[in-house]
mmCIF file of C-alpha atoms in Angstrom:
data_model
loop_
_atom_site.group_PDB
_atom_site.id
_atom_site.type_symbol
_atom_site.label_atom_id
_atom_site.label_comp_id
_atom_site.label_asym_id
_atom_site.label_seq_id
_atom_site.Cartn_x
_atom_site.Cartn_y
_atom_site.Cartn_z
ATOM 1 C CA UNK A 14 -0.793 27.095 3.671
ATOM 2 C CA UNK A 15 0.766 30.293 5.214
ATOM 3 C CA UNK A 16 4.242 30.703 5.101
ATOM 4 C CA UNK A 17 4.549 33.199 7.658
ATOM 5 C CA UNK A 18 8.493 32.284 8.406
ATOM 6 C CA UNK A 19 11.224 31.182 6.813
ATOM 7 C CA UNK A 20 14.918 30.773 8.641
ATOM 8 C CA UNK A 21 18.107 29.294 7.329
ATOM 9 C CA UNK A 22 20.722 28.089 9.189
ATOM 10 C CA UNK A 23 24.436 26.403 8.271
ATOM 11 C CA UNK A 24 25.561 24.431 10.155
ATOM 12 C CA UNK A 25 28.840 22.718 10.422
ATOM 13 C CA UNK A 26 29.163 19.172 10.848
ATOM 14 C CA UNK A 27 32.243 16.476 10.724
ATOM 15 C CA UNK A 28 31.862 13.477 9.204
ATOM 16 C CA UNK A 29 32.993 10.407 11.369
ATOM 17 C CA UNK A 30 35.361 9.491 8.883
ATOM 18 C CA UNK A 31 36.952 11.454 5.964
ATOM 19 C CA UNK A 32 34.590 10.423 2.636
ATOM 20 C CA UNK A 33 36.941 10.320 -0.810
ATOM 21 C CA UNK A 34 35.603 10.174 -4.803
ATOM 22 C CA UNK A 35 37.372 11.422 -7.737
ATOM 23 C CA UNK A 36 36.457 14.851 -6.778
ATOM 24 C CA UNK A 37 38.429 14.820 -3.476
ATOM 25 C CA UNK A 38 38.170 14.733 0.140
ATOM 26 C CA UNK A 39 35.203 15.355 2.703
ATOM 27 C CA UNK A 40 35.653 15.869 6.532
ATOM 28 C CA UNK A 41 33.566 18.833 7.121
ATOM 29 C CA UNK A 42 30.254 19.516 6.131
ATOM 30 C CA UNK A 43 28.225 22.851 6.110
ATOM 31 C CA UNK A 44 24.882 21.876 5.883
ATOM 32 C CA UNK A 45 22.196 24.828 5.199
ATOM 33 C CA UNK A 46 18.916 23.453 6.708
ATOM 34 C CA UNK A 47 15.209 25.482 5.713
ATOM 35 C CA UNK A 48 12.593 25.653 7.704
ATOM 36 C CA UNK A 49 9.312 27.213 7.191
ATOM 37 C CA UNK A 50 6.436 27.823 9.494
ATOM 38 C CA UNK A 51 2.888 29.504 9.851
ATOM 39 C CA UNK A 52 3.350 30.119 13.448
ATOM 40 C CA UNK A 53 2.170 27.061 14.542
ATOM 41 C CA UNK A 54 3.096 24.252 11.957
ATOM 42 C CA UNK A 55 6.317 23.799 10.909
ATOM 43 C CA UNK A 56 8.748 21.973 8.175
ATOM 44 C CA UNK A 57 12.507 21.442 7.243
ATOM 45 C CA UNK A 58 14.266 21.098 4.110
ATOM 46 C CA UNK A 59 17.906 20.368 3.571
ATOM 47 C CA UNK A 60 20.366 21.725 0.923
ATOM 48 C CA UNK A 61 22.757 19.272 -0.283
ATOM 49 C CA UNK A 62 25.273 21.308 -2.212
ATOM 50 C CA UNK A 63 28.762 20.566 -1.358
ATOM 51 C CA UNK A 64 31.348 23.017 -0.111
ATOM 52 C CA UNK A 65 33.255 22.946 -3.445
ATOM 53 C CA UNK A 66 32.074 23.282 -7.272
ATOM 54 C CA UNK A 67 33.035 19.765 -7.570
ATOM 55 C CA UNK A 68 29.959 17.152 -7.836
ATOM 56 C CA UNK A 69 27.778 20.132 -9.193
ATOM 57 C CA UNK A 70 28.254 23.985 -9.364
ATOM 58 C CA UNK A 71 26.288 24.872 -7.073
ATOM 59 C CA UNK A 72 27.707 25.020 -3.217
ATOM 60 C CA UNK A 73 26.359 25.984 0.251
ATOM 61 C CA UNK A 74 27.535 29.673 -0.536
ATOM 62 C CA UNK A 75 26.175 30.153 -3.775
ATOM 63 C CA UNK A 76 22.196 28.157 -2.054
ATOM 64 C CA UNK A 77 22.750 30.512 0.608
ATOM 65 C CA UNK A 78 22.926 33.518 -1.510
ATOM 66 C CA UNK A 79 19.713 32.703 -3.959
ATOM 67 C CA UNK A 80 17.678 31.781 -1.247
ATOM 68 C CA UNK A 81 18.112 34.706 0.638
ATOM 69 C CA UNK A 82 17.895 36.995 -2.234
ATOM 70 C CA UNK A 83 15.815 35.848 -4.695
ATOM 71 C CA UNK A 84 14.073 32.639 -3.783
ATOM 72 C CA UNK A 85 12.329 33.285 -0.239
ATOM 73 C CA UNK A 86 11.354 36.717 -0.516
ATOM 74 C CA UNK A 87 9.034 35.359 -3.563
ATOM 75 C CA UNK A 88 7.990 32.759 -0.354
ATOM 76 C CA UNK A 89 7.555 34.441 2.764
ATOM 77 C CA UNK A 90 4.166 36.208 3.756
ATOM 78 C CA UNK A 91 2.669 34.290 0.885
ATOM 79 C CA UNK A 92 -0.729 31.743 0.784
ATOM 80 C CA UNK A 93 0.105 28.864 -1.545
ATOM 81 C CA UNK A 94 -2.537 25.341 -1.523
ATOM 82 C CA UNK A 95 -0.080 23.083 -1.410
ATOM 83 C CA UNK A 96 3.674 22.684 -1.818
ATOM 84 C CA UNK A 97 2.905 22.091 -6.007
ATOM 85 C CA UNK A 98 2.939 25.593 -5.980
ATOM 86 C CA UNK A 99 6.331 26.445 -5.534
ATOM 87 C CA UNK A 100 7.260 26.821 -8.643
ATOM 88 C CA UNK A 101 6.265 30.354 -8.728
ATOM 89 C CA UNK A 102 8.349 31.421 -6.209
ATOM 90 C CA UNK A 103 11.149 30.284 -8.758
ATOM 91 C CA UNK A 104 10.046 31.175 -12.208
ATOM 92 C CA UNK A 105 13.057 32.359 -14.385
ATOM 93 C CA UNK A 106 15.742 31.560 -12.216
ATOM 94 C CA UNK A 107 17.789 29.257 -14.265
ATOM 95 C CA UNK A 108 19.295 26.154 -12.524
ATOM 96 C CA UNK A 109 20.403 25.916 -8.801
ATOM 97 C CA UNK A 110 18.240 22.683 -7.940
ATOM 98 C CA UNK A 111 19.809 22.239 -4.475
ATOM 99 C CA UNK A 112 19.080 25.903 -3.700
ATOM 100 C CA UNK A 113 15.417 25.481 -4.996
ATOM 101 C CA UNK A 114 14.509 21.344 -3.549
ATOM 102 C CA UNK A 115 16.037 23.401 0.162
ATOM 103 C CA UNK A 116 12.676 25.438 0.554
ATOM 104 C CA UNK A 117 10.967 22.987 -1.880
ATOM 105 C CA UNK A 118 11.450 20.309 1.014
ATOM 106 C CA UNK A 119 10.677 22.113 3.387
ATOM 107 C CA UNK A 120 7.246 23.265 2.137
ATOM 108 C CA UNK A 121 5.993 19.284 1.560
ATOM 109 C CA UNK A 122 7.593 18.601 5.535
ATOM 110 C CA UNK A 123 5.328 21.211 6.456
ATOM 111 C CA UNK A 124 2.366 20.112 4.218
ATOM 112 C CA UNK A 125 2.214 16.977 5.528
ATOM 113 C CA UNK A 126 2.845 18.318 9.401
ATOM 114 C CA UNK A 127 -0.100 20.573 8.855
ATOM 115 C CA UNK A 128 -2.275 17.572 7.184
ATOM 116 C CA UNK A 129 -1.522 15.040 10.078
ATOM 117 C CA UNK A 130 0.129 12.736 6.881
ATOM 118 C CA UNK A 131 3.108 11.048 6.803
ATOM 119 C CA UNK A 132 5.312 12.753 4.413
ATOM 120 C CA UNK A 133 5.899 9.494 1.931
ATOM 121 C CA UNK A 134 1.905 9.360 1.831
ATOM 122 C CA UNK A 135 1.630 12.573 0.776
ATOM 123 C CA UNK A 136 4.107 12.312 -2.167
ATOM 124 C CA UNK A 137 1.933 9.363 -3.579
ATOM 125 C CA UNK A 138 4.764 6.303 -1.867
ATOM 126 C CA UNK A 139 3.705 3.078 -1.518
ATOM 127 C CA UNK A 140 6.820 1.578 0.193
ATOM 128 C CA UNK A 141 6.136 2.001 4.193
ATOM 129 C CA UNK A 142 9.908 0.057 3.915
ATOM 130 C CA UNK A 143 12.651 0.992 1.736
ATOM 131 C CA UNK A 144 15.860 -1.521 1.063
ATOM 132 C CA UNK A 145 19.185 0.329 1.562
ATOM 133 C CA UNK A 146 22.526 0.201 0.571
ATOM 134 C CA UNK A 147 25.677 1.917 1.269
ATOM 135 C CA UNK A 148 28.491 3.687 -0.152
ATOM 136 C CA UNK A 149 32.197 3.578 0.599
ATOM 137 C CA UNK A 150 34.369 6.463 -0.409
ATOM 138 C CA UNK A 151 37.856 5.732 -1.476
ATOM 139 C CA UNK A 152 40.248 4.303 1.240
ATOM 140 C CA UNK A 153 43.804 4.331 1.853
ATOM 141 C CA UNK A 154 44.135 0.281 0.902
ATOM 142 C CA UNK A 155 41.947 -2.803 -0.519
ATOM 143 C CA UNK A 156 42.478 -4.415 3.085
ATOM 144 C CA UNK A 157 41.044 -1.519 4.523
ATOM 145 C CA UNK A 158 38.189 -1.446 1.658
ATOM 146 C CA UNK A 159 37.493 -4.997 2.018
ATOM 147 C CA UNK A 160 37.226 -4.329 6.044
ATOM 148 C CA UNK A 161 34.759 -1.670 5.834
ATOM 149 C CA UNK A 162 32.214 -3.624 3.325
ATOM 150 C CA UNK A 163 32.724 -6.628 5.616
ATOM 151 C CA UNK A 164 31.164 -4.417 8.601
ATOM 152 C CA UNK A 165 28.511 -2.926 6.372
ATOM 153 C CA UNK A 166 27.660 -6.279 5.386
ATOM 154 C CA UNK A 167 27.188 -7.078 8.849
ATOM 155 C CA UNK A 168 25.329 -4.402 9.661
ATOM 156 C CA UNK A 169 22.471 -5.640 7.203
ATOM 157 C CA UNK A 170 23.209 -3.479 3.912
ATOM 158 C CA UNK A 171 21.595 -5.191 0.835
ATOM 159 C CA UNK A 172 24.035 -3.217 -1.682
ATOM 160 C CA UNK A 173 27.750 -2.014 -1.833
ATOM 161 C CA UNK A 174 28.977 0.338 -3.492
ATOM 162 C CA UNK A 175 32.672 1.869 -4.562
ATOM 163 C CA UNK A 176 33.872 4.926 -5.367
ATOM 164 C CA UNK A 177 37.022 4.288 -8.231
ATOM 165 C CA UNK A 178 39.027 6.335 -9.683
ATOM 166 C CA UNK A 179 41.870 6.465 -12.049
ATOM 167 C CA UNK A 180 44.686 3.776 -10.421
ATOM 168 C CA UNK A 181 42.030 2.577 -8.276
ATOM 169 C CA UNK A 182 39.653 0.255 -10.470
ATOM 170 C CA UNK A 183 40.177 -2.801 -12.379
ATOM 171 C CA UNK A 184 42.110 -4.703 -9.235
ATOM 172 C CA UNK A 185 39.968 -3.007 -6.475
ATOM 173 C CA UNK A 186 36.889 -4.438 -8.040
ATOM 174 C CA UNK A 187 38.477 -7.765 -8.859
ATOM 175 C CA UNK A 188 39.629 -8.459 -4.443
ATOM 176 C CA UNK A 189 36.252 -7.199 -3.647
ATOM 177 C CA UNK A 190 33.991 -9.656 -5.572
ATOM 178 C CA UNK A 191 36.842 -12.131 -4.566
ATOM 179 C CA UNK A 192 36.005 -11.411 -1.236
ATOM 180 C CA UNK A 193 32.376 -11.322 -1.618
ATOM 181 C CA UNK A 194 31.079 -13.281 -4.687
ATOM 182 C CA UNK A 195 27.687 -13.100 -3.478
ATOM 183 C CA UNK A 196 26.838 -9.151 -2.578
ATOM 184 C CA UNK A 197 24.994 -6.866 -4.851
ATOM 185 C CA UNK A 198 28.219 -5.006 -5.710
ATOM 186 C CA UNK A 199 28.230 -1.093 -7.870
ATOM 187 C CA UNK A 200 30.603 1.095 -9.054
ATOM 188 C CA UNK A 201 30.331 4.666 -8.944
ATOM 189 C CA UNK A 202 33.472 6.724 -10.658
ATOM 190 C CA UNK A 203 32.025 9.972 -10.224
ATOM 191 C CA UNK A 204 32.941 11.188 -13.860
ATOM 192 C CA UNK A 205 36.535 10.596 -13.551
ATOM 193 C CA UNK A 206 37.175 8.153 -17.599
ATOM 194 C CA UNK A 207 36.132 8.889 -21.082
ATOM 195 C CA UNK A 208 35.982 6.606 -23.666
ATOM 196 C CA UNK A 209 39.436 5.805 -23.669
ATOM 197 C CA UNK A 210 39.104 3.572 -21.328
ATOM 198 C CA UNK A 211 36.849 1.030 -22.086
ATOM 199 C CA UNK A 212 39.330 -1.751 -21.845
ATOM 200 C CA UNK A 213 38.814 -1.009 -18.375
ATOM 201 C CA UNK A 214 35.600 -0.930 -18.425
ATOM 202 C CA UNK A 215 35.499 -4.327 -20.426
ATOM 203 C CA UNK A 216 38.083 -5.648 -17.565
ATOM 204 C CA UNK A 217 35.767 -4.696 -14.510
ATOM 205 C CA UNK A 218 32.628 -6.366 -16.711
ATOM 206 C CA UNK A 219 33.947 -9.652 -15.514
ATOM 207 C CA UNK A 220 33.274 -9.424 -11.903
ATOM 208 C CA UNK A 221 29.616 -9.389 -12.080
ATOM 209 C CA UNK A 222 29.012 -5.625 -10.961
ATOM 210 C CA UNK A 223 25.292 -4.749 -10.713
ATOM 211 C CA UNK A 224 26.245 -1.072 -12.760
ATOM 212 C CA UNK A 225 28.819 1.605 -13.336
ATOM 213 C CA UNK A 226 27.660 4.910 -12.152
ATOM 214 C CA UNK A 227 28.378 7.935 -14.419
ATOM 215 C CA UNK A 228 31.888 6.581 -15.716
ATOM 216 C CA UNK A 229 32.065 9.763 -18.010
ATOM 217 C CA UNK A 230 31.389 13.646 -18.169
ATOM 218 C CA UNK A 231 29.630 14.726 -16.114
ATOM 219 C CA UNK A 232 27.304 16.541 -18.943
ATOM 220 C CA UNK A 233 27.606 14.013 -21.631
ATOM 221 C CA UNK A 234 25.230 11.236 -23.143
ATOM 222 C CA UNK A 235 26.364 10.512 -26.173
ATOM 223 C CA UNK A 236 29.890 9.213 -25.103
ATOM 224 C CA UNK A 237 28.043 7.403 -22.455
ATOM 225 C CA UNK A 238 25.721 5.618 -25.040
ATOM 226 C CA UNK A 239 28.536 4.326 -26.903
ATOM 227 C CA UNK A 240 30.230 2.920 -23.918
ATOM 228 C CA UNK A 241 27.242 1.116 -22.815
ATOM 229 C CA UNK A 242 26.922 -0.510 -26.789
ATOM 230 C CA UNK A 243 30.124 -1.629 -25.995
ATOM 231 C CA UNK A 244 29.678 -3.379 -22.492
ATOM 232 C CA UNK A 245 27.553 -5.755 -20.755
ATOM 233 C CA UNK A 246 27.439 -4.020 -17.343
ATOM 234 C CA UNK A 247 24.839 -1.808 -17.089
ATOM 235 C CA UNK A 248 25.596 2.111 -17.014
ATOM 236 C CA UNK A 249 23.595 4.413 -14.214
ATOM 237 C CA UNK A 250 23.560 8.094 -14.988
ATOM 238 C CA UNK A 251 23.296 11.008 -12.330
ATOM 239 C CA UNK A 252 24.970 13.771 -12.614
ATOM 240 C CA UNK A 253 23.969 14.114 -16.397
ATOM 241 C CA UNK A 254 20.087 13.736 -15.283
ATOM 242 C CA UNK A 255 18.758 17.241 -13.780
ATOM 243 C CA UNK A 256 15.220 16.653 -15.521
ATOM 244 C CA UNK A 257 12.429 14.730 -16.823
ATOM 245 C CA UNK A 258 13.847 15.693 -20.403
ATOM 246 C CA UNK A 259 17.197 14.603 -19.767
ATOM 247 C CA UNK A 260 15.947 11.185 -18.608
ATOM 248 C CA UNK A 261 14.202 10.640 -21.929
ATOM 249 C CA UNK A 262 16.776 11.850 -24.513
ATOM 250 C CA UNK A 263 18.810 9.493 -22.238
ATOM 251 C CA UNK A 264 16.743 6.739 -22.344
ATOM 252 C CA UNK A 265 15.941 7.177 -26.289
ATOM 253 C CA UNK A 266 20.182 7.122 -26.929
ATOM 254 C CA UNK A 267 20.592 4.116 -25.029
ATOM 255 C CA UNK A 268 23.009 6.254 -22.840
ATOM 256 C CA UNK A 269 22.166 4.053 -19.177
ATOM 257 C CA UNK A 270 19.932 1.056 -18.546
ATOM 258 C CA UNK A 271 19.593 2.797 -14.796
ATOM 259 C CA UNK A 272 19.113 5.816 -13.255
ATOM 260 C CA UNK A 273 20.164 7.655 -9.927
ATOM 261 C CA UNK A 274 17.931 10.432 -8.359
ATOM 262 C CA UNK A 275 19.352 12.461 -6.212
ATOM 263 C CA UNK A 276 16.318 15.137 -4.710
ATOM 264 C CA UNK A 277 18.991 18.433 -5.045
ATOM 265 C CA UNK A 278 20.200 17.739 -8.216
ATOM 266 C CA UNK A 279 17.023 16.997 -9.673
ATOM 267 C CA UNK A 280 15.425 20.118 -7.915
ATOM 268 C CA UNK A 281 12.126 19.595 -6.951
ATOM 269 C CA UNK A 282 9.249 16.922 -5.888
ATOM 270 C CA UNK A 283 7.740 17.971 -8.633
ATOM 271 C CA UNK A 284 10.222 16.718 -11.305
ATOM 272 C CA UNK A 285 11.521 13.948 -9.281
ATOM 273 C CA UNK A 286 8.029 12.292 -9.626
ATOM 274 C CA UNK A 287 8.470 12.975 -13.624
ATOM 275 C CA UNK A 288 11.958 11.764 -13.973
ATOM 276 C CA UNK A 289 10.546 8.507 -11.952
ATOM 277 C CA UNK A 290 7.726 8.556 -14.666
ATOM 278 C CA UNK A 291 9.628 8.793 -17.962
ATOM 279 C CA UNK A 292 12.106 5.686 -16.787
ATOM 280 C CA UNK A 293 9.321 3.264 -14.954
ATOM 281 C CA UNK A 294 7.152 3.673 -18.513
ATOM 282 C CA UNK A 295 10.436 2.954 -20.548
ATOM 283 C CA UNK A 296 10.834 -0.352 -17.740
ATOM 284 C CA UNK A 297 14.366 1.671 -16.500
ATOM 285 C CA UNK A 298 14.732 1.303 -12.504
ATOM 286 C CA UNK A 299 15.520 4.306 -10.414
ATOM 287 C CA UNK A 300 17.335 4.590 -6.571
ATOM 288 C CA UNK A 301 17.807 7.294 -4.536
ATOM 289 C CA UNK A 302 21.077 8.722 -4.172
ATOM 290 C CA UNK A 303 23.070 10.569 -1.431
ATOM 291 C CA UNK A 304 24.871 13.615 -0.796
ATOM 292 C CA UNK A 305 26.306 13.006 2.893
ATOM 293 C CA UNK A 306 23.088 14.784 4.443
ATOM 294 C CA UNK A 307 21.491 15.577 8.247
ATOM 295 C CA UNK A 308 19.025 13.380 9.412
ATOM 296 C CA UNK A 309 16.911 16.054 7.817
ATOM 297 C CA UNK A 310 17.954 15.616 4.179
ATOM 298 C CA UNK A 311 17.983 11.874 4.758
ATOM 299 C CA UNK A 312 14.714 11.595 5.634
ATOM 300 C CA UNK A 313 13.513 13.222 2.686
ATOM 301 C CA UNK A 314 15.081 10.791 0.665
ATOM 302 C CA UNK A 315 13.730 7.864 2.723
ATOM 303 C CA UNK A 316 9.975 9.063 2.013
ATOM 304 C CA UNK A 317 11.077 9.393 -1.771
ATOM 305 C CA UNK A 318 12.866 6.190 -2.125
ATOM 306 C CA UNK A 319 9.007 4.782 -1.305
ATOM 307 C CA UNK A 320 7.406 5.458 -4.970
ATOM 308 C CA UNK A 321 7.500 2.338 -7.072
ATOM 309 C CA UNK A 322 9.763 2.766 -9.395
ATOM 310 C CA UNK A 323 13.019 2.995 -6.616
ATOM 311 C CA UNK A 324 13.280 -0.742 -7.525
ATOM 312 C CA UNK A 325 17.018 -0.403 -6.414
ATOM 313 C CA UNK A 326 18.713 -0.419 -2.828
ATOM 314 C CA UNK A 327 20.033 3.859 -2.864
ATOM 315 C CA UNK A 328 22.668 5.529 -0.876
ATOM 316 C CA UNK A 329 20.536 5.686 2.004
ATOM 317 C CA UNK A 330 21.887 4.772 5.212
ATOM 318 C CA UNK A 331 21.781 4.856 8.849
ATOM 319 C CA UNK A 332 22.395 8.086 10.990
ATOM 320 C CA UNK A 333 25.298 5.957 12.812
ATOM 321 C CA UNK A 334 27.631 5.980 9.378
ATOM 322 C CA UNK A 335 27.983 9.290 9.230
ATOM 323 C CA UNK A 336 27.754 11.643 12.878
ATOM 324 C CA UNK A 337 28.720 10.700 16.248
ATOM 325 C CA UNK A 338 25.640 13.024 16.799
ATOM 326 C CA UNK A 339 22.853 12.996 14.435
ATOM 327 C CA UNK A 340 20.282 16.317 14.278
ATOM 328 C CA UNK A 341 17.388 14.162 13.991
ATOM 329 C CA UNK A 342 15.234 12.325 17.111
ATOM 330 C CA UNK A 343 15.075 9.335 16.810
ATOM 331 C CA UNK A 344 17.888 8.860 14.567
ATOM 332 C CA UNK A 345 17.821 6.840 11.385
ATOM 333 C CA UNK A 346 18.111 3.140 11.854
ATOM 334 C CA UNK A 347 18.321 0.191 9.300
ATOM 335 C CA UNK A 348 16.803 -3.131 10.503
ATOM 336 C CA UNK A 349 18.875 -6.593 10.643
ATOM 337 C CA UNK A 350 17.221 -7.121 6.542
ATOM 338 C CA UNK A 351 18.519 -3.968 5.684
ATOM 339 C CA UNK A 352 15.619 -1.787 5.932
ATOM 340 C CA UNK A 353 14.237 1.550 6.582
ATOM 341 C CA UNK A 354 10.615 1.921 7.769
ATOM 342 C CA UNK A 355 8.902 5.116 6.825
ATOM 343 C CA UNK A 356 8.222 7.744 9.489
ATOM 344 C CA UNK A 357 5.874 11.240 9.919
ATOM 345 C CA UNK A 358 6.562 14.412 8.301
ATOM 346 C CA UNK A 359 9.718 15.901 10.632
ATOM 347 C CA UNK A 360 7.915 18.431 12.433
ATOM 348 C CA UNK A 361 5.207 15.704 13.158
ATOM 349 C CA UNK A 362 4.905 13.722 16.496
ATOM 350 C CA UNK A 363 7.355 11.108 17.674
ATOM 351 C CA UNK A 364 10.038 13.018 15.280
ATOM 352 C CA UNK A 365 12.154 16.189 16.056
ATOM 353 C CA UNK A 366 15.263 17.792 15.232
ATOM 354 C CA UNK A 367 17.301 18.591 18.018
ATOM 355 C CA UNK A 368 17.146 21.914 18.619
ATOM 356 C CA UNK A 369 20.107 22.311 20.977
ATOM 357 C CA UNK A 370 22.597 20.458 19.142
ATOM 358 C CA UNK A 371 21.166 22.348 16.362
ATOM 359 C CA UNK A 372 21.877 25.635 17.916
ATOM 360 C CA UNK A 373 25.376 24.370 18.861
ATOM 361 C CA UNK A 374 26.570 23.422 15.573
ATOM 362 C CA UNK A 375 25.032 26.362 13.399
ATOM 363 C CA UNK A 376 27.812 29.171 12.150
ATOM 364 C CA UNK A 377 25.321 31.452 10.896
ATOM 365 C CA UNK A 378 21.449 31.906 10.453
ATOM 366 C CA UNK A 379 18.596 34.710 8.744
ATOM 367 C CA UNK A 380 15.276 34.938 9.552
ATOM 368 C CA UNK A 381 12.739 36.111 7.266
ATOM 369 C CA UNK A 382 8.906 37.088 8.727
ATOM 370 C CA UNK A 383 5.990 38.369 6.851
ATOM 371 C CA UNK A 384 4.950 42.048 7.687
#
């Protein structure tokens, strides 16, 4: 494999509809998109960092910057076998996952373009159909809530979940399940309690919730495995899992019974496929989660979400959710049972990104060639 080219474009793109956690408010998104080529083949990758410090620190500024300057001049001009070998274009730069899994991504889209194999073969999936779910950001009033899961329950979605926060909780989650006794319902509060309040915790345990997702700090375990010894609902870490290592120590505390993989946070194919690992041998299910990405970053996570162990319905959803306008031909559709199917690598055949709307919607882009 050649890597002859790299570019990097960001590109801004609005959400149809604002998206609210505990961190705040999403409208906008500036997307930074990879893509890597030999002069003939070619691959994308998506960054997922936000546009604030707020889920993780890294953001599409800080990607930006150690990708251009550290991460694909390592890369470009360079023969590698196969995209296992990344990791020496990023030896001994600490952290910044998202910026890493951007190029990381793109490399196995392009692997599996140059192969002729679909891109969930190549990462050793066996799911040609995934089972999605959806989540629903914060809204303005349970009636409005309750109106939104009604539609994606129409639409075929075989898991809701809710963003809480503090003030929006205990009765939120009580007139959903009212509503809907029989959906797979979750909870995701985004880091936003600490032990304090596990009356609350204890209160929302009633209403048959399939997990709470990362109820406290965003770095912490411990707290988390005393919460969970003092519960029935089980707890889902993310943010506190960036590794294989984390998972176990995790696992070993009795911090979560579950646990969400997200691609960027976790950094690379590489240790996404160990994290799965260490939780299917200790019998703890995985799903993927999302980060409000392009068609590009999406589909990644579809061809992930096909290893065995993503037991769970993720945050994987259709194109149709989130843009009036998606970047990716065809865009992503979920069937009337809720499904995904599996597709080719994205710069295979029968599968593009739009390179016009592309064009239209990017703010900036750098090209880097071999000499």
């Amino acid at each position: 494999m050649f890597i002859k080219q790299i570019e990097m474009r960001e590109l801004r793109m609005r959400l149809l509809h604002p998206f609210e956690t505990s961190f705040g408010v999403t409208q906008d998104r500036r997307i930074v998109l990879v893509k890597v080529t030999d002069g003939t083949h070619i691959g994308f990758g998506e960054v997922t960092a936000g546009e604030g410090p707020f889920y993780s620190h890294e953001t599409s500024e800080t990607a930006w910057h150690v990708l251009r300057d550290f991460i694909i001049p390592r890369a470009v001009g360079r023969e590698i076998e196969s995209s296992k070998d990344f990791g020496q274009f990023a030896n001994g730069i600490r952290g910044h996952n998202m910026a890493k899994a951007g190029l990381e991504t793109a490399l196995w889209d392009f692997e599996a373009t140059l192969k002729q194999v679909p891109l969930w073969k190549l990462l050793g999936g066996t799911r040609e159909e995934i089972d999605c779910g959806v989540s629903i950001g914060i809204q303005l009033s349970i009636d409005k809530l309750l109106q939104n899961i009604d539609t994606e329950v129409r639409a075929g979605y075989r898991r809701i979940k809710i963003k809480i926060k503090p003030g929006w909780d205990v009765e939120v989650v009580r007139q959903v399940r009212a509503a809907f006794p029989g959906i797979l319902l979750m909870v995701d509060a985004n880091s936003a309690y600490t032990l304090a309040d596990v009356e609350l915790f204890r209160k929302m345990d009633t209403y048959n919730v399939m997990m709470f997702e990362q109820p406290l700090h965003y770095e912490d375990m411990l707290d988390h495995a005393e919460l969970q010894k003092q519960i029935e609902t089980p707890i889902c870490l993310d943010e506190s899992i960036h590794s294989a290592d984390d998972a176990r120590k995790a696992i070993r505390i009795g911090a979560c019974k579950i646990i969400n993989i997200k691609l960027g946070r976790v950094g690379v194919h590489r240790e996404v496929r160990a994290v799965h690992d260490v939780c299917r041998d200790n019998g703890i299910p995985v799903w993927c989660g999302g980060m409000l990405e392009s068609g590009v970053g999406r589909l990644h996570n579809v061809a992930l979400s096909s290893l065995e162990n993503f037991s769970l319905p993720g945050d994987v959803s259709a194109s149709n959710r989130y843009w009036t306008d998606d970047i990716v031909q065809p865009p992503i559709e979920i069937s009337s049972q809720g499904q995904i199917a599996q597709r080719l690598a994205l710069g295979g055949p029968g599968l593009y990104v739009k390179q016009d709307l592309m064009d239209r919607l990017t703010i900036r882009s750098e090209v880097f060639s071999s000499s």
